[in-house]
Amino acid sequence: MSVIGFWLLALALFALVGILGGRLLIPIVGQLLVASLAIPALLLGWAEPYLQLTAADLLAPAWVEPAYGLSFALLLGYILSDVIDLELSPACLKIALPSFLIPLLAGLACALWVLPGDYGWLSAVGIGLLFSITAIPVLYLFLQSIDYPPVATKRLLHAAILMDFMCWSLFGLAQGSSHPASLLWPLLAATLPLMFSLLRLRHPLLYSLPFFALMVLLHSLALNALVFGIAYMLCLAAIRMPFQLPLPQRQWKLLMNGLAVPLILTCGVLRVDFHGIGAADSWFAVGVLLVVPVLSKVLGSWLGLHWAEPQASARIKWQESLLLNIRGLTEIVFLNLLLHLQLIDAMLYFGLLLMSLFSTLLPAVMGRRAYPSEAKSRYEIS
């Protein structure tokens, strides 16, 4: 009963912060604050001393792993649905390539030579991709909240979609390369939209419901759900079928923000050994993970923006570099995927969780009110 009480209190904390900060914070920012501050305090200040429950006890119930798997599969499918909106343009490519490659190389270098621990090649690739990722939903919400010009919003969003598409695709192929046969069933399942199209079935729900069901099934069978999700979305784009969520947008957001995201974040944080966090190499790793991903991403984005539009002012390029550094929900999903596959340890997970919070808050801290006026003047049509 005490375990259930802990989980209910944790979910209530996420809900409370979501309600109180609803008008001030983008949902993922409040969720990251609860995960990085409130959940550790709840564990160390209440569950362990008073309930005599360790993190292992809280993760032990039989329902936790299936609930985590279901939430993760639904959330991963929702994130991958952004792929269908990808539109390539020269400016989009010029922004995306440096913004993707420079953090990727910085992450590979950190994994191989800087961070404590021995990481294999797939772990190093995963860490590099975590440095490169941009959160599309959070970026879109932030740009909306500061009334950013539509032309600039579209350009930044499509660059972010391309970067995330490269991240997910590269990791899916790298993961599948060690077991090529494991790609067969996901790729075959991904052709389902083509079969529906041949049968002249056009209702959007006939395409979205099987997508989420297959995501859950492939994840539970430990098959490559990531490759399936990307290939499925590419097939939908090929037949020009819009992606429709199985629930209305409001109910879907309540499900994701009220249950799926809190459950995923809490499970991840409970795997961290907070009693061993005082070791010198732990603090060194956290310091590296707070600084290097942000600096490398800002540098890569600045170079990409300069390449795409060299006549833009340095201030605009600096501001948009910070915007492309937003991590948020996409980073959390990728982070939990690596933790689930045991490609990173819990200490690295917690350091990157803090980095995700820091980089998502950074544009607001650096002055969100400064964006619209300069950006609007840049995109005014005379």
Short mmCIF file of C-alpha atoms in Angstrom, two decimals:
data_model
loop_
_atom_site.label_atom_id
_atom_site.label_comp_id
_atom_site.label_asym_id
_atom_site.label_seq_id
_atom_site.Cartn_x
_atom_site.Cartn_y
_atom_site.Cartn_z
CA MET A 1 0.00 0.00 0.00
CA SER A 2 2.92 2.35 0.80
CA VAL A 3 4.34 1.76 -2.71
CA ILE A 4 1.00 2.73 -4.25
CA GLY A 5 0.94 5.79 -1.99
CA PHE A 6 4.36 6.89 -3.24
CA TRP A 7 3.34 6.57 -6.88
CA LEU A 8 0.05 8.39 -6.33
CA LEU A 9 1.86 11.21 -4.52
CA ALA A 10 4.45 11.43 -7.32
CA LEU A 11 1.73 11.69 -9.96
CA ALA A 12 -0.10 14.26 -7.82
CA LEU A 13 3.08 16.39 -7.66
CA PHE A 14 3.37 16.37 -11.45
CA ALA A 15 -0.32 17.31 -11.75
CA LEU A 16 -0.01 20.07 -9.13
CA VAL A 17 2.98 21.68 -10.85
CA GLY A 18 1.18 21.35 -14.20
CA ILE A 19 -1.89 23.18 -12.83
CA LEU A 20 -0.02 25.88 -10.89
CA GLY A 21 2.52 26.51 -13.61
CA GLY A 22 0.12 26.05 -16.51
CA ARG A 23 0.22 29.69 -17.54
CA LEU A 24 3.89 30.29 -16.77
CA LEU A 25 5.66 27.10 -17.81
CA ILE A 26 5.62 24.85 -20.86
CA PRO A 27 4.48 21.45 -19.46
CA ILE A 28 7.81 19.65 -19.95
CA VAL A 29 9.66 22.34 -17.97
CA GLY A 30 7.46 21.76 -14.91
CA GLN A 31 7.78 17.99 -15.37
CA LEU A 32 11.58 18.21 -15.52
CA LEU A 33 11.62 20.36 -12.38
CA VAL A 34 9.56 17.75 -10.50
CA ALA A 35 11.69 14.87 -11.81
CA SER A 36 15.05 16.46 -11.00
CA LEU A 37 14.12 18.08 -7.65
CA ALA A 38 10.86 16.81 -6.12
CA ILE A 39 11.13 13.06 -6.85
CA PRO A 40 14.66 12.72 -5.36
CA ALA A 41 13.50 14.73 -2.31
CA LEU A 42 10.42 12.50 -1.97
CA LEU A 43 12.57 9.37 -2.15
CA LEU A 44 15.36 10.49 0.19
CA GLY A 45 13.24 12.55 2.60
CA TRP A 46 10.13 10.40 2.95
CA ALA A 47 10.13 6.97 1.29
CA GLU A 48 13.49 5.75 2.60
CA PRO A 49 13.50 7.11 6.19
CA TYR A 50 9.80 6.80 7.03
CA LEU A 51 8.36 4.11 4.77
CA GLN A 52 11.58 2.05 4.73
CA LEU A 53 11.27 1.71 0.96
CA THR A 54 14.23 1.83 -1.40
CA ALA A 55 14.05 2.83 -5.05
CA ALA A 56 14.29 -0.88 -5.96
CA ASP A 57 11.20 -1.57 -3.82
CA LEU A 58 9.28 1.19 -5.60
CA LEU A 59 10.17 -0.25 -9.01
CA ALA A 60 9.49 -3.86 -7.98
CA PRO A 61 5.66 -4.18 -8.41
CA ALA A 62 4.65 -6.28 -11.42
CA TRP A 63 2.52 -3.47 -12.91
CA VAL A 64 5.34 -0.90 -13.11
CA GLU A 65 7.24 -2.38 -16.07
CA PRO A 66 4.16 -2.98 -18.29
CA ALA A 67 2.84 0.52 -17.49
CA TYR A 68 6.25 1.99 -18.31
CA GLY A 69 6.45 0.02 -21.58
CA LEU A 70 2.96 1.12 -22.66
CA SER A 71 3.62 4.78 -21.81
CA PHE A 72 6.98 4.75 -23.53
CA ALA A 73 5.66 3.14 -26.72
CA LEU A 74 2.78 5.63 -26.96
CA LEU A 75 5.08 8.58 -26.31
CA LEU A 76 7.72 7.39 -28.78
CA GLY A 77 5.04 6.94 -31.43
CA TYR A 78 3.74 10.44 -30.76
CA ILE A 79 7.24 11.96 -31.08
CA LEU A 80 7.98 10.05 -34.29
CA SER A 81 4.74 11.32 -35.85
CA ASP A 82 6.57 14.64 -36.43
CA VAL A 83 8.51 12.91 -39.25
CA ILE A 84 5.43 13.10 -41.49
CA ASP A 85 5.68 16.93 -41.51
CA LEU A 86 9.26 16.98 -42.87
CA GLU A 87 9.80 19.37 -45.78
CA LEU A 88 13.30 19.73 -47.20
CA SER A 89 14.64 23.09 -48.37
CA PRO A 90 18.17 24.45 -48.91
CA ALA A 91 17.90 26.71 -45.84
CA CYS A 92 16.60 23.85 -43.71
CA LEU A 93 19.51 21.61 -44.77
CA LYS A 94 22.10 24.33 -44.16
CA ILE A 95 20.81 24.92 -40.63
CA ALA A 96 20.36 21.25 -39.76
CA LEU A 97 23.69 19.78 -40.89
CA PRO A 98 26.09 21.78 -38.66
CA SER A 99 23.55 21.85 -35.82
CA PHE A 100 23.43 18.04 -35.99
CA LEU A 101 27.05 17.12 -36.75
CA ILE A 102 29.00 19.35 -34.33
CA PRO A 103 27.13 18.20 -31.17
CA LEU A 104 27.25 14.61 -32.45
CA LEU A 105 31.05 14.74 -32.73
CA ALA A 106 31.31 16.46 -29.33
CA GLY A 107 29.16 13.72 -27.78
CA LEU A 108 31.24 10.95 -29.36
CA ALA A 109 34.44 12.59 -28.06
CA CYS A 110 32.99 12.93 -24.53
CA ALA A 111 31.78 9.31 -24.46
CA LEU A 112 35.09 7.89 -25.70
CA TRP A 113 37.64 10.12 -23.93
CA VAL A 114 36.11 12.40 -21.29
CA LEU A 115 33.22 10.80 -19.36
CA PRO A 116 34.11 8.24 -16.67
CA GLY A 117 33.19 4.68 -17.62
CA ASP A 118 33.74 2.39 -20.55
CA TYR A 119 31.18 2.93 -23.33
CA GLY A 120 30.83 0.74 -26.41
CA TRP A 121 30.39 2.15 -29.91
CA LEU A 122 26.57 2.02 -29.78
CA SER A 123 26.52 3.80 -26.41
CA ALA A 124 28.89 6.46 -27.77
CA VAL A 125 26.63 6.98 -30.82
CA GLY A 126 23.59 7.26 -28.54
CA ILE A 127 25.30 9.87 -26.33
CA GLY A 128 26.38 11.83 -29.42
CA LEU A 129 22.81 11.84 -30.72
CA LEU A 130 21.53 13.02 -27.33
CA PHE A 131 23.82 16.04 -27.73
CA SER A 132 22.30 16.71 -31.20
CA ILE A 133 18.58 16.42 -30.60
CA THR A 134 16.05 19.30 -30.61
CA ALA A 135 12.58 19.04 -29.07
CA ILE A 136 10.09 19.81 -31.84
CA PRO A 137 6.87 20.06 -29.74
CA VAL A 138 8.52 22.26 -27.08
CA LEU A 139 10.22 24.44 -29.71
CA TYR A 140 6.86 24.96 -31.42
CA LEU A 141 5.11 25.86 -28.15
CA PHE A 142 7.88 28.29 -27.21
CA LEU A 143 7.80 30.01 -30.61
CA GLN A 144 4.01 30.31 -30.33
CA SER A 145 4.24 31.75 -26.82
CA ILE A 146 6.60 34.55 -27.93
CA ASP A 147 4.60 35.30 -31.11
CA TYR A 148 7.51 34.42 -33.40
CA PRO A 149 7.05 35.26 -37.13
CA PRO A 150 5.44 32.37 -39.09
CA VAL A 151 8.16 32.29 -41.77
CA ALA A 152 10.95 31.98 -39.20
CA THR A 153 8.91 29.48 -37.16
CA LYS A 154 8.43 27.19 -40.16
CA ARG A 155 12.12 27.35 -41.08
CA LEU A 156 13.31 26.51 -37.55
CA LEU A 157 10.73 23.75 -37.09
CA HIS A 158 11.61 22.00 -40.36
CA ALA A 159 15.32 22.19 -39.49
CA ALA A 160 14.49 20.63 -36.09
CA ILE A 161 12.36 17.90 -37.72
CA LEU A 162 15.23 17.06 -40.10
CA MET A 163 17.72 16.87 -37.21
CA ASP A 164 15.46 14.60 -35.17
CA PHE A 165 14.77 12.45 -38.23
CA MET A 166 18.54 12.01 -38.67
CA CYS A 167 18.93 11.21 -34.95
CA TRP A 168 16.19 8.58 -34.82
CA SER A 169 17.14 7.04 -38.18
CA LEU A 170 20.85 6.82 -37.42
CA PHE A 171 20.29 5.25 -34.02
CA GLY A 172 17.67 2.83 -35.36
CA LEU A 173 20.04 1.65 -38.09
CA ALA A 174 22.99 1.48 -35.69
CA GLN A 175 20.92 -0.55 -33.23
CA GLY A 176 19.68 -2.87 -35.98
CA SER A 177 23.11 -3.36 -37.56
CA SER A 178 24.20 -5.63 -34.70
CA HIS A 179 21.10 -7.83 -35.32
CA PRO A 180 20.03 -7.29 -38.97
CA ALA A 181 17.36 -9.99 -38.75
CA SER A 182 15.59 -7.97 -36.03
CA LEU A 183 14.80 -5.29 -38.63
CA LEU A 184 12.77 -7.64 -40.86
CA TRP A 185 9.50 -7.72 -38.88
CA PRO A 186 9.45 -3.99 -38.03
CA LEU A 187 10.06 -3.07 -41.69
CA LEU A 188 7.38 -5.48 -42.91
CA ALA A 189 4.89 -4.10 -40.35
CA ALA A 190 5.72 -0.56 -41.51
CA THR A 191 4.37 -1.30 -44.99
CA LEU A 192 0.82 -1.62 -43.58
CA PRO A 193 -0.19 1.88 -44.84
CA LEU A 194 0.78 0.89 -48.38
CA MET A 195 -1.48 -2.15 -48.18
CA PHE A 196 -4.37 -0.04 -46.84
CA SER A 197 -3.82 2.45 -49.65
CA LEU A 198 -3.99 -0.32 -52.26
CA LEU A 199 -7.29 -1.42 -50.71
CA ARG A 200 -8.50 2.21 -51.03
CA LEU A 201 -9.04 2.58 -47.29
CA ARG A 202 -8.75 6.29 -46.50
CA HIS A 203 -10.03 6.89 -42.96
CA PRO A 204 -7.10 8.35 -40.93
CA LEU A 205 -7.90 6.30 -37.80
CA LEU A 206 -7.37 3.08 -39.79
CA TYR A 207 -3.76 4.21 -40.10
CA SER A 208 -3.09 5.72 -36.65
CA LEU A 209 -4.66 3.04 -34.43
CA PRO A 210 -2.59 0.14 -35.88
CA PHE A 211 0.49 2.36 -35.62
CA PHE A 212 0.18 2.77 -31.83
CA ALA A 213 -0.88 -0.87 -31.34
CA LEU A 214 2.15 -2.10 -33.28
CA MET A 215 4.47 0.30 -31.40
CA VAL A 216 3.32 -1.24 -28.10
CA LEU A 217 3.59 -4.81 -29.47
CA LEU A 218 7.08 -4.37 -30.96
CA HIS A 219 8.35 -2.65 -27.82
CA SER A 220 7.02 -5.48 -25.63
CA LEU A 221 8.65 -8.08 -27.93
CA ALA A 222 11.99 -6.19 -27.77
CA LEU A 223 11.93 -5.66 -31.53
CA ASN A 224 13.10 -2.42 -33.17
CA ALA A 225 10.06 -0.18 -32.63
CA LEU A 226 12.15 2.86 -33.58
CA VAL A 227 12.83 1.69 -37.15
CA PHE A 228 9.20 0.64 -37.46
CA GLY A 229 7.95 4.08 -36.38
CA ILE A 230 10.17 5.99 -38.81
CA ALA A 231 9.41 3.68 -41.75
CA TYR A 232 5.66 3.76 -41.00
CA MET A 233 5.65 7.58 -41.02
CA LEU A 234 7.62 7.67 -44.28
CA CYS A 235 5.02 5.35 -45.83
CA LEU A 236 2.23 7.66 -44.63
CA ALA A 237 4.05 10.63 -46.15
CA ALA A 238 4.49 8.73 -49.43
CA ILE A 239 0.75 8.13 -49.79
CA ARG A 240 -0.05 11.67 -48.48
CA MET A 241 -2.12 10.39 -45.57
CA PRO A 242 -2.38 12.82 -42.61
CA PHE A 243 -1.65 11.40 -39.18
CA GLN A 244 -4.59 11.59 -36.77
CA LEU A 245 -4.27 10.94 -33.06
CA PRO A 246 -6.64 8.23 -31.73
CA LEU A 247 -8.01 10.70 -29.14
CA PRO A 248 -8.95 14.38 -29.39
CA GLN A 249 -5.93 16.64 -28.88
CA ARG A 250 -7.01 17.77 -25.41
CA GLN A 251 -7.58 14.23 -24.09
CA TRP A 252 -4.34 13.02 -25.67
CA LYS A 253 -2.34 15.79 -23.98
CA LEU A 254 -3.97 14.94 -20.64
CA LEU A 255 -2.97 11.29 -21.09
CA MET A 256 0.62 12.18 -22.03
CA ASN A 257 1.19 14.96 -19.47
CA GLY A 258 -0.88 13.43 -16.69
CA LEU A 259 0.33 9.83 -16.86
CA ALA A 260 2.83 8.81 -19.55
CA VAL A 261 5.52 11.49 -19.09
CA PRO A 262 5.39 11.48 -15.23
CA LEU A 263 5.59 7.67 -15.16
CA ILE A 264 8.56 7.56 -17.56
CA LEU A 265 10.47 10.32 -15.74
CA THR A 266 9.84 8.84 -12.28
CA CYS A 267 10.99 5.37 -13.36
CA GLY A 268 14.16 6.86 -14.82
CA VAL A 269 14.99 8.98 -11.75
CA LEU A 270 14.38 6.07 -9.35
CA ARG A 271 17.18 4.16 -11.09
CA VAL A 272 19.73 6.82 -10.05
CA ASP A 273 22.00 5.97 -7.08
CA PHE A 274 21.66 9.26 -5.17
CA HIS A 275 23.76 7.93 -2.28
CA GLY A 276 26.76 7.58 -4.60
CA ILE A 277 26.27 10.92 -6.30
CA GLY A 278 28.86 12.63 -4.08
CA ALA A 279 31.78 10.86 -5.78
CA ALA A 280 34.19 13.18 -7.57
CA ASP A 281 33.81 11.47 -10.96
CA SER A 282 30.00 11.78 -10.67
CA TRP A 283 30.15 15.55 -10.23
CA PHE A 284 32.69 15.79 -13.04
CA ALA A 285 30.33 13.86 -15.37
CA VAL A 286 27.37 16.07 -14.40
CA GLY A 287 29.48 19.20 -15.05
CA VAL A 288 30.54 17.97 -18.49
CA LEU A 289 26.96 17.04 -19.39
CA LEU A 290 25.62 20.44 -18.33
CA VAL A 291 28.14 22.42 -20.38
CA VAL A 292 29.39 20.54 -23.46
CA PRO A 293 26.04 19.56 -25.08
CA VAL A 294 24.72 23.13 -24.77
CA LEU A 295 27.88 24.82 -26.07
CA SER A 296 28.33 22.40 -28.99
CA LYS A 297 24.65 22.66 -29.99
CA VAL A 298 24.67 26.47 -29.85
CA LEU A 299 27.91 26.59 -31.88
CA GLY A 300 26.59 24.16 -34.52
CA SER A 301 23.25 26.00 -34.76
CA TRP A 302 24.98 29.39 -35.07
CA LEU A 303 27.17 28.10 -37.91
CA GLY A 304 24.15 26.59 -39.65
CA LEU A 305 22.12 29.78 -39.35
CA HIS A 306 25.07 31.83 -40.64
CA TRP A 307 25.43 29.44 -43.58
CA ALA A 308 21.70 29.64 -44.38
CA GLU A 309 21.40 33.42 -43.99
CA PRO A 310 24.78 35.21 -43.60
CA GLN A 311 23.19 38.68 -43.77
CA ALA A 312 21.18 38.14 -40.55
CA SER A 313 22.41 40.02 -37.48
CA ALA A 314 24.61 38.22 -34.96
CA ARG A 315 21.96 38.83 -32.26
CA ILE A 316 19.25 37.05 -34.27
CA LYS A 317 21.58 34.12 -34.98
CA TRP A 318 22.46 33.90 -31.28
CA GLN A 319 18.79 33.93 -30.27
CA GLU A 320 17.77 31.29 -32.81
CA SER A 321 20.76 29.14 -31.79
CA LEU A 322 19.38 29.13 -28.24
CA LEU A 323 15.93 28.20 -29.57
CA LEU A 324 17.35 25.22 -31.50
CA ASN A 325 19.08 24.13 -28.28
CA ILE A 326 15.68 23.41 -26.63
CA ARG A 327 15.56 19.70 -25.65
CA GLY A 328 12.41 18.91 -23.69
CA LEU A 329 10.25 15.88 -24.33
CA THR A 330 12.13 14.49 -27.36
CA GLU A 331 15.36 14.33 -25.34
CA ILE A 332 13.57 12.58 -22.47
CA VAL A 333 12.14 9.88 -24.76
CA PHE A 334 15.55 9.25 -26.36
CA LEU A 335 17.22 9.31 -22.93
CA ASN A 336 14.83 6.69 -21.55
CA LEU A 337 15.33 4.56 -24.66
CA LEU A 338 19.09 4.45 -24.02
CA LEU A 339 18.54 3.71 -20.32
CA HIS A 340 16.07 0.93 -21.15
CA LEU A 341 18.59 -0.62 -23.56
CA GLN A 342 21.30 -0.30 -20.83
CA LEU A 343 23.48 1.79 -23.13
CA ILE A 344 23.93 4.49 -20.46
CA ASP A 345 24.03 4.26 -16.67
CA ALA A 346 21.70 6.00 -14.23
CA MET A 347 24.25 8.71 -13.33
CA LEU A 348 24.60 9.70 -16.98
CA TYR A 349 20.80 9.67 -17.24
CA PHE A 350 20.46 12.12 -14.35
CA GLY A 351 23.17 14.43 -15.70
CA LEU A 352 21.49 14.58 -19.11
CA LEU A 353 18.11 15.11 -17.42
CA LEU A 354 19.51 18.22 -15.71
CA MET A 355 21.04 19.35 -19.01
CA SER A 356 17.68 18.98 -20.72
CA LEU A 357 16.06 21.18 -18.06
CA PHE A 358 18.86 23.77 -18.29
CA SER A 359 18.85 23.99 -22.09
CA THR A 360 15.04 24.19 -22.25
CA LEU A 361 14.96 27.03 -19.72
CA LEU A 362 17.89 28.88 -21.31
CA PRO A 363 15.94 30.78 -24.04
CA ALA A 364 13.52 32.11 -21.42
CA VAL A 365 16.33 33.01 -19.01
CA MET A 366 18.23 34.86 -21.76
CA GLY A 367 15.23 37.05 -22.47
CA ARG A 368 12.20 35.69 -24.29
CA ARG A 369 10.73 39.19 -24.76
CA ALA A 370 13.67 40.21 -26.91
CA TYR A 371 12.75 37.74 -29.67
CA PRO A 372 9.58 38.98 -31.36
CA SER A 373 10.42 42.62 -32.12
CA GLU A 374 13.76 41.95 -33.79
CA ALA A 375 12.57 38.83 -35.55
CA LYS A 376 9.46 40.58 -36.87
CA SER A 377 11.47 43.45 -38.26
CA ARG A 378 13.69 40.94 -40.00
CA TYR A 379 10.77 39.22 -41.71
CA GLU A 380 8.63 42.24 -42.48
CA ILE A 381 7.37 42.40 -46.07
CA SER A 382 7.45 45.89 -47.49
#
